mmCIF file with all atom_site columns, C-alpha atoms in Angstrom:
data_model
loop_
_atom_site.group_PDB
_atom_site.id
_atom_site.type_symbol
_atom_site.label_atom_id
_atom_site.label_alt_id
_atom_site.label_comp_id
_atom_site.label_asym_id
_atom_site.label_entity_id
_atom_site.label_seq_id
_atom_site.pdbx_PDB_ins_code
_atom_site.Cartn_x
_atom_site.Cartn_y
_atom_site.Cartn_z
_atom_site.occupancy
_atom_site.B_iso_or_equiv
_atom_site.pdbx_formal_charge
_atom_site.auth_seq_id
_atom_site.auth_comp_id
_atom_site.auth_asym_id
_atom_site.auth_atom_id
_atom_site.pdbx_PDB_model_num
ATOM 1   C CA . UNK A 1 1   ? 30.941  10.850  14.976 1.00 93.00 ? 446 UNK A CA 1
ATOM 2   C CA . UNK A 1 2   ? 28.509  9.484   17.091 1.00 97.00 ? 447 UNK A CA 1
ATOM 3   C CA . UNK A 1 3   ? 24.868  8.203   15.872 1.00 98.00 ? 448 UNK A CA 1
ATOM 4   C CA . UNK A 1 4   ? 22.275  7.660   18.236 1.00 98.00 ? 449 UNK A CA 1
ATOM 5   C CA . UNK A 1 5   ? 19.887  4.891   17.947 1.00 98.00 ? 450 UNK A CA 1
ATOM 6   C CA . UNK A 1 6   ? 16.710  4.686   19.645 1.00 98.00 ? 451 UNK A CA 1
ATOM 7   C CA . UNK A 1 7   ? 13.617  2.452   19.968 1.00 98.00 ? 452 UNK A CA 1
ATOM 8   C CA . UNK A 1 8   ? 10.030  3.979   19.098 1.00 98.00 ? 453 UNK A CA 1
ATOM 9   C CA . UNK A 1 9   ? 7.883   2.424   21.117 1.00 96.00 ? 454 UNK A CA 1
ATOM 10  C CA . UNK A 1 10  ? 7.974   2.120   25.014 1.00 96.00 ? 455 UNK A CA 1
ATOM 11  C CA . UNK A 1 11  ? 11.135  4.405   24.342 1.00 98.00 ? 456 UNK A CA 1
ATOM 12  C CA . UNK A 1 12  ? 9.551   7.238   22.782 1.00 98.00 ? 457 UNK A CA 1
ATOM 13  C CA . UNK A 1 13  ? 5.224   6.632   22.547 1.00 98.00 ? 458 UNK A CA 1
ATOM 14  C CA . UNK A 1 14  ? 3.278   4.190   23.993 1.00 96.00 ? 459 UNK A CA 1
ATOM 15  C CA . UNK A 1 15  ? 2.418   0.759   22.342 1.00 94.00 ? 460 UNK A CA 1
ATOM 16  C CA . UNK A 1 16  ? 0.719   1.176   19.615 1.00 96.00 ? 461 UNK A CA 1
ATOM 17  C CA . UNK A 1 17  ? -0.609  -2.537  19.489 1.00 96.00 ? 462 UNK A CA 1
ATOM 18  C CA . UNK A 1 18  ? -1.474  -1.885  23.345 1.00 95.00 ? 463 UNK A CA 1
ATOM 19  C CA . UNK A 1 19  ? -3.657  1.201   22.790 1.00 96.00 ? 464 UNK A CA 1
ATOM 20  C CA . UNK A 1 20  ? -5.096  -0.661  20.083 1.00 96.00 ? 465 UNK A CA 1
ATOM 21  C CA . UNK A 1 21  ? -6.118  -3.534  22.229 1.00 96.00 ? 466 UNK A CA 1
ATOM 22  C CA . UNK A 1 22  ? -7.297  -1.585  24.999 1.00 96.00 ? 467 UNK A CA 1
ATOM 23  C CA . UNK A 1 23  ? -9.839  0.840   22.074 1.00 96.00 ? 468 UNK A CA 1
ATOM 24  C CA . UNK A 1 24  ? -10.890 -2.319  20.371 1.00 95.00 ? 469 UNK A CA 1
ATOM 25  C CA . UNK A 1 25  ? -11.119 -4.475  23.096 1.00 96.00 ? 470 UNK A CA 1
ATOM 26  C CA . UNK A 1 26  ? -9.057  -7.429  22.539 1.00 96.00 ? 471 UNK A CA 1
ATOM 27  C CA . UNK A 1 27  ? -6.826  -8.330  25.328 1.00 95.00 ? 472 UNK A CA 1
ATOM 28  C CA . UNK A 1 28  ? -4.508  -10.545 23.324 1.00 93.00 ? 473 UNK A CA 1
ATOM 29  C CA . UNK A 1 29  ? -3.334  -7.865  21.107 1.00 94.00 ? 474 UNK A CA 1
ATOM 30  C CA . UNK A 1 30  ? -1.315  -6.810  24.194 1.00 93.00 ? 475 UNK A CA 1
ATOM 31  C CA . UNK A 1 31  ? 1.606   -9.015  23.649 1.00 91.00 ? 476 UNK A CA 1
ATOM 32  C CA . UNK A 1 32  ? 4.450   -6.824  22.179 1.00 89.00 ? 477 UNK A CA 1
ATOM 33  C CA . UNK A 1 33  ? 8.350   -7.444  21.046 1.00 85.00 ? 478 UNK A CA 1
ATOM 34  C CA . UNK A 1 34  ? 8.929   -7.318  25.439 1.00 84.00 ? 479 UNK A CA 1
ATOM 35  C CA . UNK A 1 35  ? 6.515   -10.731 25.676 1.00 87.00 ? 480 UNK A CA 1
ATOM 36  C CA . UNK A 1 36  ? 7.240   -12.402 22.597 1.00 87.00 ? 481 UNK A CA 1
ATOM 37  C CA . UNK A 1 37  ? 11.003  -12.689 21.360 1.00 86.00 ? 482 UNK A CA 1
ATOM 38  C CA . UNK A 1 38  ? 9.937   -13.838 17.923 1.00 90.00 ? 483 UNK A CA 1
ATOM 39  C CA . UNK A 1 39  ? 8.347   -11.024 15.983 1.00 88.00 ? 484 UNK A CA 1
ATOM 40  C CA . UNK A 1 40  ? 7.606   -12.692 12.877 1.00 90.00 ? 485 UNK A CA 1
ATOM 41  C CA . UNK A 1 41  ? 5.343   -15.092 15.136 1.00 93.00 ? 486 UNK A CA 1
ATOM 42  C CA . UNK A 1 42  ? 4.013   -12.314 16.972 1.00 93.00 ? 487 UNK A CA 1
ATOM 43  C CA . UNK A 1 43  ? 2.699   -10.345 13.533 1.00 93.00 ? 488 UNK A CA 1
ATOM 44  C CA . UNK A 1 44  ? 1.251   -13.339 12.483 1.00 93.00 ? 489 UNK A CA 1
ATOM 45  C CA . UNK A 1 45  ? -0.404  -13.738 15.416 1.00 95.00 ? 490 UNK A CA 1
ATOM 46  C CA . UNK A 1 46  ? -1.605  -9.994  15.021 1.00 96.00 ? 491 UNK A CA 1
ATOM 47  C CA . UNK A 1 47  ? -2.455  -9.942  11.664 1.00 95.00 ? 492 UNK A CA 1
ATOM 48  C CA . UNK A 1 48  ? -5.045  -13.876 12.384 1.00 95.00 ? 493 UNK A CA 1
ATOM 49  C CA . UNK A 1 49  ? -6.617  -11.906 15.369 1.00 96.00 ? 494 UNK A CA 1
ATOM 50  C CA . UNK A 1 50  ? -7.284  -8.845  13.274 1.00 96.00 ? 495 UNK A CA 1
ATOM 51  C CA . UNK A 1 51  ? -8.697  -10.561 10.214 1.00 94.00 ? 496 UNK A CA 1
ATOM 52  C CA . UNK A 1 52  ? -10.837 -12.710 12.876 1.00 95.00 ? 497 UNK A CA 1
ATOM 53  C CA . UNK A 1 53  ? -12.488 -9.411  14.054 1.00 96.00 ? 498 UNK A CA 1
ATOM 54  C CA . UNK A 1 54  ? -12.903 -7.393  10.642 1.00 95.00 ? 499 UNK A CA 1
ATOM 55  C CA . UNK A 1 55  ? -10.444 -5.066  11.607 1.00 96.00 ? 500 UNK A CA 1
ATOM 56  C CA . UNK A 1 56  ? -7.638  -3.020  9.374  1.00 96.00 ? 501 UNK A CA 1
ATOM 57  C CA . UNK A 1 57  ? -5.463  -0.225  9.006  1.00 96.00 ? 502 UNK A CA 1
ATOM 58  C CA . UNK A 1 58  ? -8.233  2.578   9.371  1.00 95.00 ? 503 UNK A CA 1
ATOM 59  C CA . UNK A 1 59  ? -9.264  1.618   12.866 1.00 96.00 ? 504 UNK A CA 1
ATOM 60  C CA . UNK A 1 60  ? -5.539  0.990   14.040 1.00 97.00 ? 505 UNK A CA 1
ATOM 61  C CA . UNK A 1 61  ? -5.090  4.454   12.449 1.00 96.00 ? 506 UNK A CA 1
ATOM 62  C CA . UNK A 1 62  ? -7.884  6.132   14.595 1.00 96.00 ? 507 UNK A CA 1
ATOM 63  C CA . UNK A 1 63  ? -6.416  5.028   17.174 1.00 97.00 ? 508 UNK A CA 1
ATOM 64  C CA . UNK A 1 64  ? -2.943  6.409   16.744 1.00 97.00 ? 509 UNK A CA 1
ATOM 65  C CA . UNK A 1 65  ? -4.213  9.436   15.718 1.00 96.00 ? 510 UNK A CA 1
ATOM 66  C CA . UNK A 1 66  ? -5.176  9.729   19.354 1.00 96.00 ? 511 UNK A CA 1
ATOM 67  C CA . UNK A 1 67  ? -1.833  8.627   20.874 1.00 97.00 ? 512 UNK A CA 1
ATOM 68  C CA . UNK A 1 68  ? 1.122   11.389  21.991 1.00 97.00 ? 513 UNK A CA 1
ATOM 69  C CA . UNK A 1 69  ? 4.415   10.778  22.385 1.00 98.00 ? 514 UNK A CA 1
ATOM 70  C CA . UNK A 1 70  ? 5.628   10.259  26.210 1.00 98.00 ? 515 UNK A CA 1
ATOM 71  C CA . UNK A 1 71  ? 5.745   13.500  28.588 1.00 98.00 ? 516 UNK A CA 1
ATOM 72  C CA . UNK A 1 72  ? 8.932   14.684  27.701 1.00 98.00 ? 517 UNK A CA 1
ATOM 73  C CA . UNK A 1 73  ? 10.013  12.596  24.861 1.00 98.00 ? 518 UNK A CA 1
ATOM 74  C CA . UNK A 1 74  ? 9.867   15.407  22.384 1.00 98.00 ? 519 UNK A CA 1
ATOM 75  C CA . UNK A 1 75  ? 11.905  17.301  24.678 1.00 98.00 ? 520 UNK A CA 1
ATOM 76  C CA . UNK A 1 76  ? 14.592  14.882  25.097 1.00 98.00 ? 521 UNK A CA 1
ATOM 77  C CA . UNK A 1 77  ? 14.767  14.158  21.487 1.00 98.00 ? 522 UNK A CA 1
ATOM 78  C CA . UNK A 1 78  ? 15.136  17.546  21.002 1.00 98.00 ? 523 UNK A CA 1
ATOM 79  C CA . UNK A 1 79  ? 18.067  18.271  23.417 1.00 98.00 ? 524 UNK A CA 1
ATOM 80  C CA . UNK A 1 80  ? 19.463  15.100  21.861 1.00 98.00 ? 525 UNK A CA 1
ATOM 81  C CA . UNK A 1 81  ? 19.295  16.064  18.498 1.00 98.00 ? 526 UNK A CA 1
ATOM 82  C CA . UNK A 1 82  ? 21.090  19.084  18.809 1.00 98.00 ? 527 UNK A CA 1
ATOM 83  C CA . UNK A 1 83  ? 24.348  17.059  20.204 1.00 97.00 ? 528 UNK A CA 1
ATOM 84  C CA . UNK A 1 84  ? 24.442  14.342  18.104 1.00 97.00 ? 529 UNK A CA 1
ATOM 85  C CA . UNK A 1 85  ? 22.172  12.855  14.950 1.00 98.00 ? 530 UNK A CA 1
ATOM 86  C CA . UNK A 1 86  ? 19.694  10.638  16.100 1.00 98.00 ? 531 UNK A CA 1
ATOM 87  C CA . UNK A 1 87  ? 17.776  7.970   14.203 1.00 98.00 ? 532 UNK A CA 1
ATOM 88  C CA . UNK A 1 88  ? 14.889  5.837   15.350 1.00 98.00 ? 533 UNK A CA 1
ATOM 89  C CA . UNK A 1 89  ? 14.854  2.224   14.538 1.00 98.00 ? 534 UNK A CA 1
ATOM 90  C CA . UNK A 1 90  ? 11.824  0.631   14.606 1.00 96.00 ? 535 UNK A CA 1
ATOM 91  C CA . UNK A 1 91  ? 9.996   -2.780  13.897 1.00 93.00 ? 536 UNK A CA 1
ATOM 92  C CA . UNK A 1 92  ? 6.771   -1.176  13.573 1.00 95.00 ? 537 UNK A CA 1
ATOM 93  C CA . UNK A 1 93  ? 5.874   0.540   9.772  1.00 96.00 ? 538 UNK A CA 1
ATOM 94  C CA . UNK A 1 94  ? 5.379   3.299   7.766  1.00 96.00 ? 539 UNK A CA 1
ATOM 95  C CA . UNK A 1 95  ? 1.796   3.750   7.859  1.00 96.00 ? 540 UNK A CA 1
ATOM 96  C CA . UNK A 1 96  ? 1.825   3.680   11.903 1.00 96.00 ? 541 UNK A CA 1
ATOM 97  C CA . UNK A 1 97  ? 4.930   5.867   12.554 1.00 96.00 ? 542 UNK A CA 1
ATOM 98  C CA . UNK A 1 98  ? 4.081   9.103   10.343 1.00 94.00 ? 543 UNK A CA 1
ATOM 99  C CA . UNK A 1 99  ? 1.650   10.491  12.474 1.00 95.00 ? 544 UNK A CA 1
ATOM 100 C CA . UNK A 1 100 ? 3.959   10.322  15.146 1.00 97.00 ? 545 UNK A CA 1
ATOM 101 C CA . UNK A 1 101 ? 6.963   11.320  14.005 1.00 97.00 ? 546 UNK A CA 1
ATOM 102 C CA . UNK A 1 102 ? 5.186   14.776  13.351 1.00 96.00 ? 547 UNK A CA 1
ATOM 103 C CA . UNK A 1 103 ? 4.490   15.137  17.209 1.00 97.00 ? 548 UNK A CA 1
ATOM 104 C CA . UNK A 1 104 ? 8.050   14.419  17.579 1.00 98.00 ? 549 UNK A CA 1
ATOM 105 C CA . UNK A 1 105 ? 9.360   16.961  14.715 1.00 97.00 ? 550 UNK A CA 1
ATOM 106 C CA . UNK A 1 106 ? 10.131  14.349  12.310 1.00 97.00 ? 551 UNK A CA 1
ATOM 107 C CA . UNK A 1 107 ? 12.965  12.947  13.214 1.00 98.00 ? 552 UNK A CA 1
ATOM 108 C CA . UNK A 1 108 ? 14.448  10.177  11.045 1.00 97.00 ? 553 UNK A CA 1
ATOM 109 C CA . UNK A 1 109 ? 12.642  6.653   11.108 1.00 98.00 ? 554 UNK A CA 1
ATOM 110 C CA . UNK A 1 110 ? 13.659  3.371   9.978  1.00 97.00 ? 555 UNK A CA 1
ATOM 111 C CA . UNK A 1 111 ? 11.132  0.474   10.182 1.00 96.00 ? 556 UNK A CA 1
ATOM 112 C CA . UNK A 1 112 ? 8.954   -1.450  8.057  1.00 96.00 ? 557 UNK A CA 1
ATOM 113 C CA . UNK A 1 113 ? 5.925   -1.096  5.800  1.00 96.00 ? 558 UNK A CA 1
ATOM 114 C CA . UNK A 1 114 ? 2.618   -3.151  5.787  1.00 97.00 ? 559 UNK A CA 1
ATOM 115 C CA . UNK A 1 115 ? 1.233   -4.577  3.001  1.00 97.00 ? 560 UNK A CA 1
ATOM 116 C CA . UNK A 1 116 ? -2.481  -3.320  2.327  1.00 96.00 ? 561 UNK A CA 1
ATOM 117 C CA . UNK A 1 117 ? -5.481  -4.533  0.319  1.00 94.00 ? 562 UNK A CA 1
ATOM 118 C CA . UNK A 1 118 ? -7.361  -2.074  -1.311 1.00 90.00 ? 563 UNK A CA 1
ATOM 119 C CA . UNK A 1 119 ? -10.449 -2.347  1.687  1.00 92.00 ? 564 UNK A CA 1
ATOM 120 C CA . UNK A 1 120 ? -7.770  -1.581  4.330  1.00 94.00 ? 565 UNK A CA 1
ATOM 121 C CA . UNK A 1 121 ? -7.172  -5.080  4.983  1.00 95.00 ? 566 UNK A CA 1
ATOM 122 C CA . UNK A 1 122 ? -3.585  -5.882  6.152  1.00 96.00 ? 567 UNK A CA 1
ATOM 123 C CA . UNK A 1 123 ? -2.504  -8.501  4.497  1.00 95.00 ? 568 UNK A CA 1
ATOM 124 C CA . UNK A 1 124 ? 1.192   -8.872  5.420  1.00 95.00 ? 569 UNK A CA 1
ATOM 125 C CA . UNK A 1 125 ? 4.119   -6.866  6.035  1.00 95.00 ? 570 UNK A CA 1
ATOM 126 C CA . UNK A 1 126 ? 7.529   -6.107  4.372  1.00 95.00 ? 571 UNK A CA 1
ATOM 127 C CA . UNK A 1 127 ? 10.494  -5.925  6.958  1.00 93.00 ? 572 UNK A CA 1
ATOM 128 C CA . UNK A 1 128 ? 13.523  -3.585  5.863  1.00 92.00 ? 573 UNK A CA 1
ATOM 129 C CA . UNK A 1 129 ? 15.861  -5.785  6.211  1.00 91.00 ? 574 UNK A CA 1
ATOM 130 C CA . UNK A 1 130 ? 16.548  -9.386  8.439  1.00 88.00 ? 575 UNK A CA 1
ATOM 131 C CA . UNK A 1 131 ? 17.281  -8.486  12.043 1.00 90.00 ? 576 UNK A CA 1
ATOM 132 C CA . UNK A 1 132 ? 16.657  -4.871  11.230 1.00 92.00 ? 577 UNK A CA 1
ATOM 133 C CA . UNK A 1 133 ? 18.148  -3.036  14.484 1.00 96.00 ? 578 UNK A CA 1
ATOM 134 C CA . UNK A 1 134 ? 21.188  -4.743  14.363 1.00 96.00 ? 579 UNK A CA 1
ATOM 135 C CA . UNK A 1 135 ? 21.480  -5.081  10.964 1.00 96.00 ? 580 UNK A CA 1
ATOM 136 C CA . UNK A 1 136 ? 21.526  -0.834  10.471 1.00 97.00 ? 581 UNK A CA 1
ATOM 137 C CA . UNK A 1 137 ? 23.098  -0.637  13.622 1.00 98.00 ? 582 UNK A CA 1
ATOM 138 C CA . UNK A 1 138 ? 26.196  -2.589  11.680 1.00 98.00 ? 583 UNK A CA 1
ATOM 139 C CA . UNK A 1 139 ? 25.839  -0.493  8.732  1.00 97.00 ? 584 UNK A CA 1
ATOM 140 C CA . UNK A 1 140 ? 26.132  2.777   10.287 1.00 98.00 ? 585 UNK A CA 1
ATOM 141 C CA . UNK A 1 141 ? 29.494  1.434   11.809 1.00 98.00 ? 586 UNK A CA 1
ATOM 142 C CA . UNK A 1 142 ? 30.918  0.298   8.490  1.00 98.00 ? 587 UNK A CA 1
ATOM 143 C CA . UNK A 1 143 ? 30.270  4.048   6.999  1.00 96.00 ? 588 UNK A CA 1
ATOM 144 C CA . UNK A 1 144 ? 32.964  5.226   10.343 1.00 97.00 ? 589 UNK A CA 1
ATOM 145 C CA . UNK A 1 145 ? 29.957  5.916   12.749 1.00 98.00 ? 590 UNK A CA 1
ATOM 146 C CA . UNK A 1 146 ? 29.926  4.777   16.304 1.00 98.00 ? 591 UNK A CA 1
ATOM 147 C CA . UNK A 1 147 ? 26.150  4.073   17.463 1.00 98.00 ? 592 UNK A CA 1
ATOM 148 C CA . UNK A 1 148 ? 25.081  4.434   21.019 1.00 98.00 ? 593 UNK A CA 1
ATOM 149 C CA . UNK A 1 149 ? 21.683  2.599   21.719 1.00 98.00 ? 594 UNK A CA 1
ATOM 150 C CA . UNK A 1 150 ? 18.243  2.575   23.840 1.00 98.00 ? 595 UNK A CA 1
ATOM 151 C CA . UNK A 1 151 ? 15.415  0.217   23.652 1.00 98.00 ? 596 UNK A CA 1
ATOM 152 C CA . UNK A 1 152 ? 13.036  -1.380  26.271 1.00 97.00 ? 597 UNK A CA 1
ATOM 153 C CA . UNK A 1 153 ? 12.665  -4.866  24.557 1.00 95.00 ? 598 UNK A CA 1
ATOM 154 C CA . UNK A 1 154 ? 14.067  -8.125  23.368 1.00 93.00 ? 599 UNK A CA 1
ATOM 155 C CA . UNK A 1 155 ? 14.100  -6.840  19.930 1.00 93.00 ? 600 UNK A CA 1
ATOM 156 C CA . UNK A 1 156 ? 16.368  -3.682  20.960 1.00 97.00 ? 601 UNK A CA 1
ATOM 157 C CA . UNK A 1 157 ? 18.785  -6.505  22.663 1.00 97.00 ? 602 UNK A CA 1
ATOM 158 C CA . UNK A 1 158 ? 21.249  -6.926  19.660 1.00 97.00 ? 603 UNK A CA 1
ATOM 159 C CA . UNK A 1 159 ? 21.660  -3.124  18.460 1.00 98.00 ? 604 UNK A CA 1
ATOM 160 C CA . UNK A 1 160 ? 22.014  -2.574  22.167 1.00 98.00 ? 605 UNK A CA 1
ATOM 161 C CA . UNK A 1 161 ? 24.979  -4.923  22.227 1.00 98.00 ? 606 UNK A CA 1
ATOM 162 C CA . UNK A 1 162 ? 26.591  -3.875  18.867 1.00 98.00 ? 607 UNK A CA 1
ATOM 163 C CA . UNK A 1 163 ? 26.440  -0.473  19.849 1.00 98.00 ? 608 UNK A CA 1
ATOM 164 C CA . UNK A 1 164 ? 29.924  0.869   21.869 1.00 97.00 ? 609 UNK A CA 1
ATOM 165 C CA . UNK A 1 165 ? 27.384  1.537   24.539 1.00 98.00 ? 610 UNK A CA 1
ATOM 166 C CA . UNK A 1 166 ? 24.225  0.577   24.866 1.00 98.00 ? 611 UNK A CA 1
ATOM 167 C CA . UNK A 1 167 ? 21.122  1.125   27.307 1.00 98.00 ? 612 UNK A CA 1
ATOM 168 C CA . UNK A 1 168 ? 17.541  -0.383  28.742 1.00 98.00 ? 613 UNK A CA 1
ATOM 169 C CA . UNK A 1 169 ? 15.190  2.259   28.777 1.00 98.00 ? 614 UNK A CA 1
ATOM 170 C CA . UNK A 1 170 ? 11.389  1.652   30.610 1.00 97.00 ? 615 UNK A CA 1
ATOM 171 C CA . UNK A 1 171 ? 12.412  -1.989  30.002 1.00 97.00 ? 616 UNK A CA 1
ATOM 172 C CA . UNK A 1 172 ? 10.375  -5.224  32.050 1.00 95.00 ? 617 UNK A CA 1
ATOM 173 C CA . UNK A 1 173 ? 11.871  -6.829  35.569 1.00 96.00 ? 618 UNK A CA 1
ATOM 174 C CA . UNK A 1 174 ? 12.611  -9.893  33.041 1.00 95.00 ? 619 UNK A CA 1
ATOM 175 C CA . UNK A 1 175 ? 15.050  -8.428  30.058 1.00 96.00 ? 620 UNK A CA 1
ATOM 176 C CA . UNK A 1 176 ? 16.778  -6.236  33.471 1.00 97.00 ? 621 UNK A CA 1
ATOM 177 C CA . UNK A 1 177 ? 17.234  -9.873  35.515 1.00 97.00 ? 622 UNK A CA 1
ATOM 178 C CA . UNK A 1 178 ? 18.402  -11.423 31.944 1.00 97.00 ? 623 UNK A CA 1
ATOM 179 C CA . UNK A 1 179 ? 20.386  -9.008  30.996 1.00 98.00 ? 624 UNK A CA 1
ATOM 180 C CA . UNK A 1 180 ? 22.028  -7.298  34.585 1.00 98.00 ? 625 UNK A CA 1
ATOM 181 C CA . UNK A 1 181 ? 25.212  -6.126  32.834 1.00 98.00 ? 626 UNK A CA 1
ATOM 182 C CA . UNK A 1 182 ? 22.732  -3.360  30.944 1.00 98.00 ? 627 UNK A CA 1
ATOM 183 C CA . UNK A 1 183 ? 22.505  -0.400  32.826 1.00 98.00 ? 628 UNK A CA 1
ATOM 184 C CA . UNK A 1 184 ? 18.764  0.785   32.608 1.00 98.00 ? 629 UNK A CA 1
ATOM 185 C CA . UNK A 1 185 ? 17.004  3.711   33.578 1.00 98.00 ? 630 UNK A CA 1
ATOM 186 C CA . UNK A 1 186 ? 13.423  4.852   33.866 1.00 98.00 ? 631 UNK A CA 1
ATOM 187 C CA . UNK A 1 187 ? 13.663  8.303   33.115 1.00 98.00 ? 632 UNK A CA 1
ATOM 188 C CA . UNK A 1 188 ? 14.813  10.586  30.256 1.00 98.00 ? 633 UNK A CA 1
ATOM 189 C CA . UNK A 1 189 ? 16.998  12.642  32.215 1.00 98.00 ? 634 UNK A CA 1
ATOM 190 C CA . UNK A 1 190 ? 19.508  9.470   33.457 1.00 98.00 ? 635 UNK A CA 1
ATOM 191 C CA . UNK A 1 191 ? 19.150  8.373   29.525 1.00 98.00 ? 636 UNK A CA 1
ATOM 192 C CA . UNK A 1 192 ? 20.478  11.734  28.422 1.00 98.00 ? 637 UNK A CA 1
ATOM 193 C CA . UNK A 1 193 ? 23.176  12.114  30.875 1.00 98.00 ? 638 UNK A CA 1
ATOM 194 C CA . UNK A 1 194 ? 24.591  8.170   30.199 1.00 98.00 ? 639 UNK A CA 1
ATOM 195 C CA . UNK A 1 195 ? 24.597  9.042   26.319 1.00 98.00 ? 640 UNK A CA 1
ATOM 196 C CA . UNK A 1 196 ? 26.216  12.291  26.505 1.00 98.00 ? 641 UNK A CA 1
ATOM 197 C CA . UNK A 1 197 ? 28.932  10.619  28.527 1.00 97.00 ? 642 UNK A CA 1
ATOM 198 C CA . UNK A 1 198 ? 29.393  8.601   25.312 1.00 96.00 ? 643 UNK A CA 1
ATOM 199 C CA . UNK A 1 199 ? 29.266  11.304  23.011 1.00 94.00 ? 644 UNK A CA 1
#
């Protein structure tokens, strides 16, 4: 049996930490897992910037609560689902993703949870497990699955390589030049038909 595993953001929705940036105004909250390799550096980074500005999880929420999933995502996750199961994984957490995943008929959702002060303050974050794609990506195989895999960024790289086959999806000019054995694609339809192929 095949398992499907697919990247949330700039797969599915937009950047969160991008549309956050743009409604709060802080440019250098654009830097996501496709600029910065490193994601524990780049949450730190996040978390100093937001504590410099007063902000917290109740104005990052406000502003997902405004975001919708790519046009045609839910449609494609839909078709998808009903070949094959599907699971997200994701580096961003919990108390982001819910909203979302209701706009995209709850599909299942691994990623990570933020820690929270009572005032809304994030004051850290919790991450599933080390090298968390990957990681489940090897997990699903050792319970007999085979895992197929899409992602735009560096963080997708190694579930994308684990995975019998494995895909770029929306990715950047850079990851495609680095990595030009990875077929990618730019729209749902060539996704779907390269992962039914598999199934």
């Amino acid at each position: 049996m095949v398992v499907t595993c697919l990247d949330l953001e700039g797969v599915l929705v937009p950047e969160i930490w991008i549309a956050f940036s743009e409604a709060a105004g802080i440019p250098e909250l654009k830097k996501t897992t496709r600029d910065e390799p490193d994601y524990d550096k780049l949450m730190k980074f996040r978390l100093e910037i937001l504590k410099e500005h007063g902000l917290g999880l109740n104005e990052i929420r406000d502003v997902i609560a405004k975001i919708d999933p790519m046009e045609g995502a839910k449609e494609f996750l839909d078709e998808l689902r009903s070949l094959c199961q599907v699971v997200i994984i994701s580096d961003t957490f919990a108390q982001f993703a819910a909203p979302l995943m209701k706009k995209l008929g709850m599909p299942t959702i691994f990623c990570n949870e933020l820690v929270v002060g009572e005032n809304g303050e994030i004051t850290g974050y919790k991450m599933r497990c080390e090298k968390s794609k990957v990681t489940t990506v090897k997990a699903l195989q050792s319970c007999g699955f085979e895992t197929v895999a899409a992602g735009d960024s560096y963080n997708d790289l190694g579930m994308i390589r684990e995975s019998k086959a494995g895909f770029l999806f929306r990715s950047t000019d850079k990851i495609k030049a680095d990595n030009p054995d990875l077929q990618a694609f730019e729209t749902y339809d060539e996704l779907l038909a390269a992962i039914k192929a598999e199934l």
